[in-house]
GROMACS .gro file of N, CA, C and O in nm:
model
  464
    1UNK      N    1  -2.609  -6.586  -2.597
    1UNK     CA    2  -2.516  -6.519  -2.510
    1UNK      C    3  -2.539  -6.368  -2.517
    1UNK      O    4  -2.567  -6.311  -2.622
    2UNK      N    5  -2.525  -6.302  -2.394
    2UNK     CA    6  -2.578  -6.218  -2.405
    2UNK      C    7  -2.451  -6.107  -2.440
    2UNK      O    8  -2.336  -6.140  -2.413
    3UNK      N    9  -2.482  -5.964  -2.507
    3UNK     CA   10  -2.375  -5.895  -2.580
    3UNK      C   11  -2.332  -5.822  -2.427
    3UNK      O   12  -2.422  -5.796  -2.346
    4UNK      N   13  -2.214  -5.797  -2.401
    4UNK     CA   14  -2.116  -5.735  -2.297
    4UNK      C   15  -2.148  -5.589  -2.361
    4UNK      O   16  -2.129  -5.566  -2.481
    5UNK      N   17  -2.209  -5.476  -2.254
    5UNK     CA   18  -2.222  -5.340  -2.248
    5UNK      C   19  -2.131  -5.242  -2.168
    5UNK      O   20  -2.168  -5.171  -2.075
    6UNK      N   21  -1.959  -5.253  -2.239
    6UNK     CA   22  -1.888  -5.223  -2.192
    6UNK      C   23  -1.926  -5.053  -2.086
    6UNK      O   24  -1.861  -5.034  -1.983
    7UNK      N   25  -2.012  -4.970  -2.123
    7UNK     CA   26  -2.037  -4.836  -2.047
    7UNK      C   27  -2.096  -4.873  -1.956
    7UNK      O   28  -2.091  -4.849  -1.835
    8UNK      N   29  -2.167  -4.949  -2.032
    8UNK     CA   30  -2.295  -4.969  -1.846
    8UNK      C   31  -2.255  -5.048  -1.734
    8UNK      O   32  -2.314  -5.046  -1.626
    9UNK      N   33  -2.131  -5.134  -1.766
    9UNK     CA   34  -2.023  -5.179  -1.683
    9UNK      C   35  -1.939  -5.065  -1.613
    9UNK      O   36  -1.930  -5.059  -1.491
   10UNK      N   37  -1.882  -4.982  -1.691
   10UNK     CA   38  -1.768  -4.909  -1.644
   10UNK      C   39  -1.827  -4.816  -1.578
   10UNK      O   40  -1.787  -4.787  -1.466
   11UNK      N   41  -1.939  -4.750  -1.638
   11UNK     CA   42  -2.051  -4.662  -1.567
   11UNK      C   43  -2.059  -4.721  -1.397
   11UNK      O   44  -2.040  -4.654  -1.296
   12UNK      N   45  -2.081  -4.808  -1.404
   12UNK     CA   46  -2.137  -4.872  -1.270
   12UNK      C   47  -2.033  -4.873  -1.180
   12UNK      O   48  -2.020  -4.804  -1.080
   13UNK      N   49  -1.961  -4.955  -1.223
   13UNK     CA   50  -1.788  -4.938  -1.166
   13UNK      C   51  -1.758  -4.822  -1.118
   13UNK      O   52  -1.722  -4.808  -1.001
   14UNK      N   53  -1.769  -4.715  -1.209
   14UNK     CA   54  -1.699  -4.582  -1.173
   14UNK      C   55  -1.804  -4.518  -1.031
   14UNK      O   56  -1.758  -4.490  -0.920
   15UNK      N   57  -1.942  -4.506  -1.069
   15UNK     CA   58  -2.019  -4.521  -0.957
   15UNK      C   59  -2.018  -4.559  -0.820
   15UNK      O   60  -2.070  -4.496  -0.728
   16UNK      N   61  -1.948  -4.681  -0.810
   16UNK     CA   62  -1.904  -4.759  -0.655
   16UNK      C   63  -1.746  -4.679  -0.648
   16UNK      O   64  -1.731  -4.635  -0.534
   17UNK      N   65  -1.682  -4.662  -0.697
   17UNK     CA   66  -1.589  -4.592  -0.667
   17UNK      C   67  -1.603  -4.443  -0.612
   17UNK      O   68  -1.544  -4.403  -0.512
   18UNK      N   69  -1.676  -4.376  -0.679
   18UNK     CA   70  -1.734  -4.209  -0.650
   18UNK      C   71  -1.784  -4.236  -0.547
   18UNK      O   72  -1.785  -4.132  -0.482
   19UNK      N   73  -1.850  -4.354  -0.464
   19UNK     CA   74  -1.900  -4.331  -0.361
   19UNK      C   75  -1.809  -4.401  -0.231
   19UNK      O   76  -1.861  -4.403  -0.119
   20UNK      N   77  -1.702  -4.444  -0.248
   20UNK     CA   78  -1.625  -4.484  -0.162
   20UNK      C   79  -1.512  -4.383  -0.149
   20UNK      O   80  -1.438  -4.373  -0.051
   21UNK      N   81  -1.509  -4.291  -0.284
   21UNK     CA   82  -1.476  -4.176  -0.263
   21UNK      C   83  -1.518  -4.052  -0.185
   21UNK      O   84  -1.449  -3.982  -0.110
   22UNK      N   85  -1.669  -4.037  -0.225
   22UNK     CA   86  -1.738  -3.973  -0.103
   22UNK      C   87  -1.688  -4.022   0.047
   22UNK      O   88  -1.643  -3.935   0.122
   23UNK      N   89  -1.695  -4.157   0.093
   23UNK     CA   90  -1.718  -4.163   0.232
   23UNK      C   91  -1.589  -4.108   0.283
   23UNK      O   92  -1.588  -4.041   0.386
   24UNK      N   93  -1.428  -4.147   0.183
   24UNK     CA   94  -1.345  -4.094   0.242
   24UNK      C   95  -1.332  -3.915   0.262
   24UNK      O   96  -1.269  -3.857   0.351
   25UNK      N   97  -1.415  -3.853   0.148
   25UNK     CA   98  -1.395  -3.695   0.204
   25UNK      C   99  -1.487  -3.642   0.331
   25UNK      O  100  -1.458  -3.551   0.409
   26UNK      N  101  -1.599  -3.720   0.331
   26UNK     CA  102  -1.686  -3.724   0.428
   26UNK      C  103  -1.574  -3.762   0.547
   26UNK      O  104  -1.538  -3.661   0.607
   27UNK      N  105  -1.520  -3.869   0.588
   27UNK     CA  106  -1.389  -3.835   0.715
   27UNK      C  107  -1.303  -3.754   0.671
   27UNK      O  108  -1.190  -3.777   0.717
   28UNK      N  109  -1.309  -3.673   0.603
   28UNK     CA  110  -1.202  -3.575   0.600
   28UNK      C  111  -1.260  -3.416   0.636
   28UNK      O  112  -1.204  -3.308   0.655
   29UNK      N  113  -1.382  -3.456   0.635
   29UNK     CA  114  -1.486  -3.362   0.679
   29UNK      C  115  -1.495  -3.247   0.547
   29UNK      O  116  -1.492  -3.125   0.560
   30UNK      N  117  -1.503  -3.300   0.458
   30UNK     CA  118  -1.505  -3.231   0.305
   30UNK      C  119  -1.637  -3.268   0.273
   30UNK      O  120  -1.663  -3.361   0.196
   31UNK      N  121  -1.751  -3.174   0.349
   31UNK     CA  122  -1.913  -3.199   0.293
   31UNK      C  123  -1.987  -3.163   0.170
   31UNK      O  124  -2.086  -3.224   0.130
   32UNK      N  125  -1.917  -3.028   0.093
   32UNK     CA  126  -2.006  -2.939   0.016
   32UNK      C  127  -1.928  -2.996  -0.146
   32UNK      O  128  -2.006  -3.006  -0.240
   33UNK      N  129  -1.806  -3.025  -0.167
   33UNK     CA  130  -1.762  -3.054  -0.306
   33UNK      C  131  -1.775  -3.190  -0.332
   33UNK      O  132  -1.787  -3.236  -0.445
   34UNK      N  133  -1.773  -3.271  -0.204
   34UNK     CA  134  -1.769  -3.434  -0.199
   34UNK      C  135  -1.928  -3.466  -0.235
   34UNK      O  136  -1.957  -3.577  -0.279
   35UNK      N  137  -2.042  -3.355  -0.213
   35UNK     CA  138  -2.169  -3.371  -0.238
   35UNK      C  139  -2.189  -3.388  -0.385
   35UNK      O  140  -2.258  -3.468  -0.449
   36UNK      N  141  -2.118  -3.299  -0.418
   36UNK     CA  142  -2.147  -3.264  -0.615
   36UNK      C  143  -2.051  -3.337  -0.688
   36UNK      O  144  -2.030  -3.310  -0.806
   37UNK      N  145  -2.002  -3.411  -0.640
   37UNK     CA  146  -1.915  -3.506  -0.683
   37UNK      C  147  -1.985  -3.619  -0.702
   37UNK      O  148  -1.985  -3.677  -0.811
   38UNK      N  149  -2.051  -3.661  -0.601
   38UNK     CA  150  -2.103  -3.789  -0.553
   38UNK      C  151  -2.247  -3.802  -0.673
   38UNK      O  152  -2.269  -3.908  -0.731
   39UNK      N  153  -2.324  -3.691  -0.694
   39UNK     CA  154  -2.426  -3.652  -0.773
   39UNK      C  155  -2.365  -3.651  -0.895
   39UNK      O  156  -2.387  -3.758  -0.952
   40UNK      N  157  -2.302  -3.582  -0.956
   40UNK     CA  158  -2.242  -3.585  -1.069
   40UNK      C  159  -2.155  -3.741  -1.128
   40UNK      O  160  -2.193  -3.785  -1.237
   41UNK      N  161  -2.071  -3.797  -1.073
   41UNK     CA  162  -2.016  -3.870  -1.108
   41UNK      C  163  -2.108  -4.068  -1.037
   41UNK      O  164  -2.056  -4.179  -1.046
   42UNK      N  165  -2.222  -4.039  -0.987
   42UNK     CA  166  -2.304  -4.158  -0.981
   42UNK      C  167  -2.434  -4.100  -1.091
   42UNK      O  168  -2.523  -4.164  -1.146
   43UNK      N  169  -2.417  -4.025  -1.093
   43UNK     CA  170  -2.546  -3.998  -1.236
   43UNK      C  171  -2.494  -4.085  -1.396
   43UNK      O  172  -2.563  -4.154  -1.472
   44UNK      N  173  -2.368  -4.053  -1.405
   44UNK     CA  174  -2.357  -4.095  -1.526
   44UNK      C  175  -2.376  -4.236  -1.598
   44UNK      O  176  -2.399  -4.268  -1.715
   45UNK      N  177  -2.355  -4.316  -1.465
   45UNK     CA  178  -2.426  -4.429  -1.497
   45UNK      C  179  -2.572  -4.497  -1.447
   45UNK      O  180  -2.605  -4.615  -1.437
   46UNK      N  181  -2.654  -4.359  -1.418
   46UNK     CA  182  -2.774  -4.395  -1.415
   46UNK      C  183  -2.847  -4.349  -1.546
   46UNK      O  184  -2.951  -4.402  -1.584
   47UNK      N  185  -2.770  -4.219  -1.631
   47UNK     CA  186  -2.833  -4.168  -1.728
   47UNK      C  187  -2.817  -4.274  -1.853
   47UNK      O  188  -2.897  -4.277  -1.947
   48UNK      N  189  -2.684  -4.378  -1.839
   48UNK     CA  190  -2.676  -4.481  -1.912
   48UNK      C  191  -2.800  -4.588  -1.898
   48UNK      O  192  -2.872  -4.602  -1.997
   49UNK      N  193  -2.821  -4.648  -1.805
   49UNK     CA  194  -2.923  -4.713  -1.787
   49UNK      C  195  -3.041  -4.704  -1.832
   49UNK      O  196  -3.105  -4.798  -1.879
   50UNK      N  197  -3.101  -4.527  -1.817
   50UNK     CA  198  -3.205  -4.475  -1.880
   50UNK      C  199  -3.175  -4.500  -2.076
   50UNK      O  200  -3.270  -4.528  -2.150
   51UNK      N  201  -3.077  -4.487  -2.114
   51UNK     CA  202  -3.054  -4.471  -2.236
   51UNK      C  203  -3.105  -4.624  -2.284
   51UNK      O  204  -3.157  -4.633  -2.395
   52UNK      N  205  -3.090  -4.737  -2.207
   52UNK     CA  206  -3.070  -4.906  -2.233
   52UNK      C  207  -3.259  -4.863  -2.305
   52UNK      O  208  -3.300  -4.882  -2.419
   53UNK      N  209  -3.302  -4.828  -2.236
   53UNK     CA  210  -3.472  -4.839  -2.224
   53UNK      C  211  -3.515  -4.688  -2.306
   53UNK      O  212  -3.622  -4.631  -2.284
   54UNK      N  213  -3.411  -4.638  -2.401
   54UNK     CA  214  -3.472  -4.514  -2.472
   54UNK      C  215  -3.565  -4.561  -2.597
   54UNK      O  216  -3.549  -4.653  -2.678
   55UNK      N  217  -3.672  -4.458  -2.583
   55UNK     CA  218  -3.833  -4.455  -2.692
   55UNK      C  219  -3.747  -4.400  -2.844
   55UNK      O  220  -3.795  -4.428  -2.954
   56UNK      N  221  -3.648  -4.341  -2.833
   56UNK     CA  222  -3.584  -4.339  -2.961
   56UNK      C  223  -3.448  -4.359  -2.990
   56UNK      O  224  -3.370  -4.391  -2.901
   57UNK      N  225  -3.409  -4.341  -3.117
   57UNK     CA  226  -3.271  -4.322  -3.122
   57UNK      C  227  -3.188  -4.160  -3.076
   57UNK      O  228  -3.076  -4.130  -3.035
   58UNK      N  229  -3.313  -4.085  -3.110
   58UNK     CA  230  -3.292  -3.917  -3.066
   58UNK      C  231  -3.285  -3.932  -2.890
   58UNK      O  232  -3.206  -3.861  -2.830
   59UNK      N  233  -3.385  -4.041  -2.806
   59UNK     CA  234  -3.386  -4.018  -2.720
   59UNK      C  235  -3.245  -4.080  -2.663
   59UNK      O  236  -3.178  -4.015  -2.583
   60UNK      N  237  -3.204  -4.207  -2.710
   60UNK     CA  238  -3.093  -4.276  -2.657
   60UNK      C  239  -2.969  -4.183  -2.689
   60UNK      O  240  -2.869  -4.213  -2.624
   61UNK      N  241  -2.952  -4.061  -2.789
   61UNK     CA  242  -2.842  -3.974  -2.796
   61UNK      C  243  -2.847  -3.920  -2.695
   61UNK      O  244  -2.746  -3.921  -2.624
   62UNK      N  245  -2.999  -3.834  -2.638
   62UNK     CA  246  -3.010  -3.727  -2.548
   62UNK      C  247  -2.956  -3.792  -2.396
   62UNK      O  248  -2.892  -3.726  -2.315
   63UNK      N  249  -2.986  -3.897  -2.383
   63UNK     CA  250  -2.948  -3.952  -2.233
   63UNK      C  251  -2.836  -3.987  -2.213
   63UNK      O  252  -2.793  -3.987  -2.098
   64UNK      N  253  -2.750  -4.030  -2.331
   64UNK     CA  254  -2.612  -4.052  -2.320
   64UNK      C  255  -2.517  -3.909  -2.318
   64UNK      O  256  -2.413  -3.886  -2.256
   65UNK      N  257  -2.609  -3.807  -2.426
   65UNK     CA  258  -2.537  -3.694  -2.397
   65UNK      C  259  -2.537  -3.646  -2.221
   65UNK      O  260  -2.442  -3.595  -2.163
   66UNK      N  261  -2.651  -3.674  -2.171
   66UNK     CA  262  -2.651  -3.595  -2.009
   66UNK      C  263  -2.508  -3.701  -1.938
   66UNK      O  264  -2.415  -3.651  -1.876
   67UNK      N  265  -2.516  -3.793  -1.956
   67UNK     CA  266  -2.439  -3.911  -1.894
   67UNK      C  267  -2.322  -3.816  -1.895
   67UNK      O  268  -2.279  -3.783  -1.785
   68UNK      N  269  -2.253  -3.758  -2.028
   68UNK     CA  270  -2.157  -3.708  -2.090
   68UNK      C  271  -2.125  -3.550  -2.024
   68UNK      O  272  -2.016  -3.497  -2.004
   69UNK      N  273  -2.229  -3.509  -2.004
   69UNK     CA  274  -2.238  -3.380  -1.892
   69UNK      C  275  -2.171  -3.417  -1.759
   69UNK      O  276  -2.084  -3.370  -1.686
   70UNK      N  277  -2.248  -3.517  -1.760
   70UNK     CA  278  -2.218  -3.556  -1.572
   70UNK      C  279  -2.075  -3.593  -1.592
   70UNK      O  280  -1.993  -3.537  -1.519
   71UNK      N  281  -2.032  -3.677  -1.680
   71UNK     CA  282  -1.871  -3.669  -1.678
   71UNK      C  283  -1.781  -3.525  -1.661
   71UNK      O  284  -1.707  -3.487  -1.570
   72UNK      N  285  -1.812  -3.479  -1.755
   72UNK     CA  286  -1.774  -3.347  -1.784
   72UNK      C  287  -1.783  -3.294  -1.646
   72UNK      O  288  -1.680  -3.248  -1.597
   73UNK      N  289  -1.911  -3.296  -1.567
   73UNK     CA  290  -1.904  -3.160  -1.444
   73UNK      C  291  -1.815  -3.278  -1.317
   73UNK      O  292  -1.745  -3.243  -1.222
   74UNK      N  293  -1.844  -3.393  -1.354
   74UNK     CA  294  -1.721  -3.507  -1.229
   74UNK      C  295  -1.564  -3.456  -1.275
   74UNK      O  296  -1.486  -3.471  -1.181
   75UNK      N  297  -1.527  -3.423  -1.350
   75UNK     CA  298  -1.418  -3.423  -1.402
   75UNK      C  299  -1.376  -3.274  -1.327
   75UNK      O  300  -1.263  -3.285  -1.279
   76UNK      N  301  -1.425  -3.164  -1.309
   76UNK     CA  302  -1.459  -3.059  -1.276
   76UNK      C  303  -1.418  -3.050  -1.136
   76UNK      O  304  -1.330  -2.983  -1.083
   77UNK      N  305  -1.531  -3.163  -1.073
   77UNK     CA  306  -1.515  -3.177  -0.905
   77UNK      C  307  -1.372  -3.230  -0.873
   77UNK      O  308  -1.300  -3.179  -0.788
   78UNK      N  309  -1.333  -3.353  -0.962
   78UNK     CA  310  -1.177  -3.358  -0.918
   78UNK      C  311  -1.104  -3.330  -0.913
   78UNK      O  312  -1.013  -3.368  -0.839
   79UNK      N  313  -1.103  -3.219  -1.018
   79UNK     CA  314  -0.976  -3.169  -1.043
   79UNK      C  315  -1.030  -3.048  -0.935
   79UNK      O  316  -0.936  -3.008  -0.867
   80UNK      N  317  -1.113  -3.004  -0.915
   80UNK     CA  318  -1.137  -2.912  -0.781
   80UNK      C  319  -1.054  -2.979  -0.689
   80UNK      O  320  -0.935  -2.946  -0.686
   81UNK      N  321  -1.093  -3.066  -0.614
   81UNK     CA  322  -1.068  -3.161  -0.477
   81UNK      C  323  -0.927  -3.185  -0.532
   81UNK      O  324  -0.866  -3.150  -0.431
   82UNK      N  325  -0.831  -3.219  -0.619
   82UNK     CA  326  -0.704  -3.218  -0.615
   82UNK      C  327  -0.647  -3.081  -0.593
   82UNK      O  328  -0.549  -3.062  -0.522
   83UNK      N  329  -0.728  -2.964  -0.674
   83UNK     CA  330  -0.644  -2.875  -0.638
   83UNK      C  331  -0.632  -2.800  -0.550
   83UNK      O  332  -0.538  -2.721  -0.548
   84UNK      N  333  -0.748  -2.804  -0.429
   84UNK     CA  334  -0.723  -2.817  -0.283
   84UNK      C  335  -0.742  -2.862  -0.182
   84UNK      O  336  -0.797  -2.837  -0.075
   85UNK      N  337  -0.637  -2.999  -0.274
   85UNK     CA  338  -0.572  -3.109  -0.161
   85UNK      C  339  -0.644  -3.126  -0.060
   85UNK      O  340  -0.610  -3.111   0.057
   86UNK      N  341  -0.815  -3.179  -0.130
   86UNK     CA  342  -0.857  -3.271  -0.059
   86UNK      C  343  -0.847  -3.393  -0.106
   86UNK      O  344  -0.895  -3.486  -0.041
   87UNK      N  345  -0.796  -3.410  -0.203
   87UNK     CA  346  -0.747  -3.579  -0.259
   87UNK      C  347  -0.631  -3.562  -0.314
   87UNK      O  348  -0.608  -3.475  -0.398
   88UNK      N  349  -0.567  -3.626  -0.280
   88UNK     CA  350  -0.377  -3.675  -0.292
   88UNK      C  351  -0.359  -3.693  -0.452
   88UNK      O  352  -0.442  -3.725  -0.538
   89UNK      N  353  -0.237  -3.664  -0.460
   89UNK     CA  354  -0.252  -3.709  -0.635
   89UNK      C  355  -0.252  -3.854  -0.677
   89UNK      O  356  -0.260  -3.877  -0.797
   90UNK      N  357  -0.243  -3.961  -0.586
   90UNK     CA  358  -0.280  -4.109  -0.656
   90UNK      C  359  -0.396  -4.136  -0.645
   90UNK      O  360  -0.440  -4.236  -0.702
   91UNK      N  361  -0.482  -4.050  -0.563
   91UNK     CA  362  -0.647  -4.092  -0.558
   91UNK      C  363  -0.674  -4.013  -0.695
   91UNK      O  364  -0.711  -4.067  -0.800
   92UNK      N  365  -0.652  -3.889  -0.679
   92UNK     CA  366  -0.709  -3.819  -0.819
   92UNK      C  367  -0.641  -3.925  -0.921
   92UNK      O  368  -0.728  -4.000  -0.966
   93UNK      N  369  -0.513  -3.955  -0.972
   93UNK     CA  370  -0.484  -3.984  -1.110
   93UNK      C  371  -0.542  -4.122  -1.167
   93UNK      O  372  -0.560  -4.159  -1.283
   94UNK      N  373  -0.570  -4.197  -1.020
   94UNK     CA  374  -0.657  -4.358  -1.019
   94UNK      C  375  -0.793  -4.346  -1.133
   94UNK      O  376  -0.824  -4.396  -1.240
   95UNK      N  377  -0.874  -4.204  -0.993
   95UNK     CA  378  -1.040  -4.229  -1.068
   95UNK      C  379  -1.017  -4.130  -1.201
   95UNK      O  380  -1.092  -4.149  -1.296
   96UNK      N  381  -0.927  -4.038  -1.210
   96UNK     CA  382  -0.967  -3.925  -1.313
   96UNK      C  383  -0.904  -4.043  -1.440
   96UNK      O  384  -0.959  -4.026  -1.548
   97UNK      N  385  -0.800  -4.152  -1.438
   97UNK     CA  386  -0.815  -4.192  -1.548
   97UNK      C  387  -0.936  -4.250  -1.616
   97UNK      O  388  -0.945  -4.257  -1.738
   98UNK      N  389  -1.045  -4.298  -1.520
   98UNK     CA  390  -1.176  -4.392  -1.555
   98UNK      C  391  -1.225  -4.295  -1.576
   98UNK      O  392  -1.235  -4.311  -1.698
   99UNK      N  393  -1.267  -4.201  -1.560
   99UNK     CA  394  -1.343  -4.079  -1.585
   99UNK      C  395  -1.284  -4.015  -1.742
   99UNK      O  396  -1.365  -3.957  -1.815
  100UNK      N  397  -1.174  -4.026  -1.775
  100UNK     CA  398  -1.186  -3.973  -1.936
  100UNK      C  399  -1.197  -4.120  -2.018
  100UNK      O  400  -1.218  -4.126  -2.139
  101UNK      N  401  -1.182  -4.221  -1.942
  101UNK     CA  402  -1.200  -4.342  -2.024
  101UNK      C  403  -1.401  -4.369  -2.073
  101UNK      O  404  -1.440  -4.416  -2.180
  102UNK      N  405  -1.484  -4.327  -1.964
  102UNK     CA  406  -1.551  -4.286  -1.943
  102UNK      C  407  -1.601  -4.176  -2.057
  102UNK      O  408  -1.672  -4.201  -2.154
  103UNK      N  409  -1.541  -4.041  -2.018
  103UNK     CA  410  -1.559  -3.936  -2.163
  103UNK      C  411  -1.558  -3.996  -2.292
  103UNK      O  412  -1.647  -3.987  -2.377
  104UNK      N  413  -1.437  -4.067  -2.301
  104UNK     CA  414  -1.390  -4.118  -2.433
  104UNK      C  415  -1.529  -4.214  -2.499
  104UNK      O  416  -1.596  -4.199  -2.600
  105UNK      N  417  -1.531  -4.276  -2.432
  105UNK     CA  418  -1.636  -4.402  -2.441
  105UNK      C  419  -1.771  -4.328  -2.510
  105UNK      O  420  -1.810  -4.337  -2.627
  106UNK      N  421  -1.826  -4.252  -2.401
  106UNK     CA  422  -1.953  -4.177  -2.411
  106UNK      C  423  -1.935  -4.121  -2.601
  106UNK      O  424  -1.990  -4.177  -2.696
  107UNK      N  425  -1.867  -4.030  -2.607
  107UNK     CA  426  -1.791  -3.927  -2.699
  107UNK      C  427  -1.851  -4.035  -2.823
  107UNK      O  428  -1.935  -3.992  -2.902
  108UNK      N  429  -1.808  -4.163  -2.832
  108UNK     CA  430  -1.775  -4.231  -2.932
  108UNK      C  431  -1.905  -4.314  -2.944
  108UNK      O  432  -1.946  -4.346  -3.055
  109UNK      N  433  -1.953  -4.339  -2.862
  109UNK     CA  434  -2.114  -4.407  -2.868
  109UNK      C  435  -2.194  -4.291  -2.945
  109UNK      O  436  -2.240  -4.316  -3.057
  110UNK      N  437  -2.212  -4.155  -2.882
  110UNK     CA  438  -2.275  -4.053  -2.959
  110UNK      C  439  -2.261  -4.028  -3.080
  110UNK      O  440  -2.352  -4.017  -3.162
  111UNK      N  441  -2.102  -4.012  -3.105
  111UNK     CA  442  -2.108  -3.969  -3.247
  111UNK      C  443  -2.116  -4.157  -3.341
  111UNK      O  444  -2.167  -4.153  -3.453
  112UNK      N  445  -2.101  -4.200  -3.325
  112UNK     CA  446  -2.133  -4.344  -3.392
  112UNK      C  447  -2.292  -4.319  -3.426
  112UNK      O  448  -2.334  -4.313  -3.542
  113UNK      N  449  -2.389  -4.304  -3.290
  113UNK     CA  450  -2.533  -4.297  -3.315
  113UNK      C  451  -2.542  -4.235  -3.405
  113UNK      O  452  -2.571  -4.269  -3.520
  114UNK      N  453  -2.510  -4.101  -3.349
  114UNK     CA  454  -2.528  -3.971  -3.475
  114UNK      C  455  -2.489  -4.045  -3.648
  114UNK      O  456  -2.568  -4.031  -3.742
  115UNK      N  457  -2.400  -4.097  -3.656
  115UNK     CA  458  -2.349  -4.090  -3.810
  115UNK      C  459  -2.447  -4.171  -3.903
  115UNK      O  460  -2.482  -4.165  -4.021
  116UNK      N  461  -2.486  -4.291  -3.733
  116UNK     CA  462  -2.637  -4.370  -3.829
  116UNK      C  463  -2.746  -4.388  -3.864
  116UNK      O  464  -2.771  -4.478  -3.945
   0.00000   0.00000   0.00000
């Protein structure tokens, strides 16, 4: 049976969401923050993926750390786009909770690696 990779799940998840998020700022005609949103917060679970297939343990820190960036700068874009109200506060409080669940996650895979 194969082991359940709770990030690279939620990663992915959060991913289809950021981009159904995009299409709605895209009709809202919100082109330039909905861009760096969309980049930032679908990266993080591609930098996970890269990590599945890392040449080291140094390398599998380094890719999870970028993952951990891209959270960090998604987190950035929303709270941008909430704070001018181009996303309502139940769209922001929906994805920004997966997004520190997300942080949290990342945070705790790293320093676990690190300690071993």
């Amino acid at each position: 049976m194969e082991k359940k990779n709770v990030i690279k799940e939620k990663s992915f998840e959060f991913a289809v969401e950021i981009v159904y998020l995009y299409r709605v700022l895209i009709e809202r005609r919100e082109f330039v923050l909905s861009k760096q949103l969309l980049r930032s917060g679908t990266s993080i679970g591609s930098n996970v993926r890269e990590a599945e297939q890392a040449e080291s343990k140094a390398d599998f820190i380094h890719k999870l750390a970028i993952s951990l960036k891209e959270a960090n700068e998604t987190e950035y874009w929303l709270d941008l786009l909430f704070e001018t109200k181009f996303i309502n506060e139940i769209e922001y409080h929906a994805i920004k909770v997966k997004n520190i669940e997300i942080l949290k996650l990342l945070t705790s895979i790293i320093n676990t690696s690190k300690s071993k």
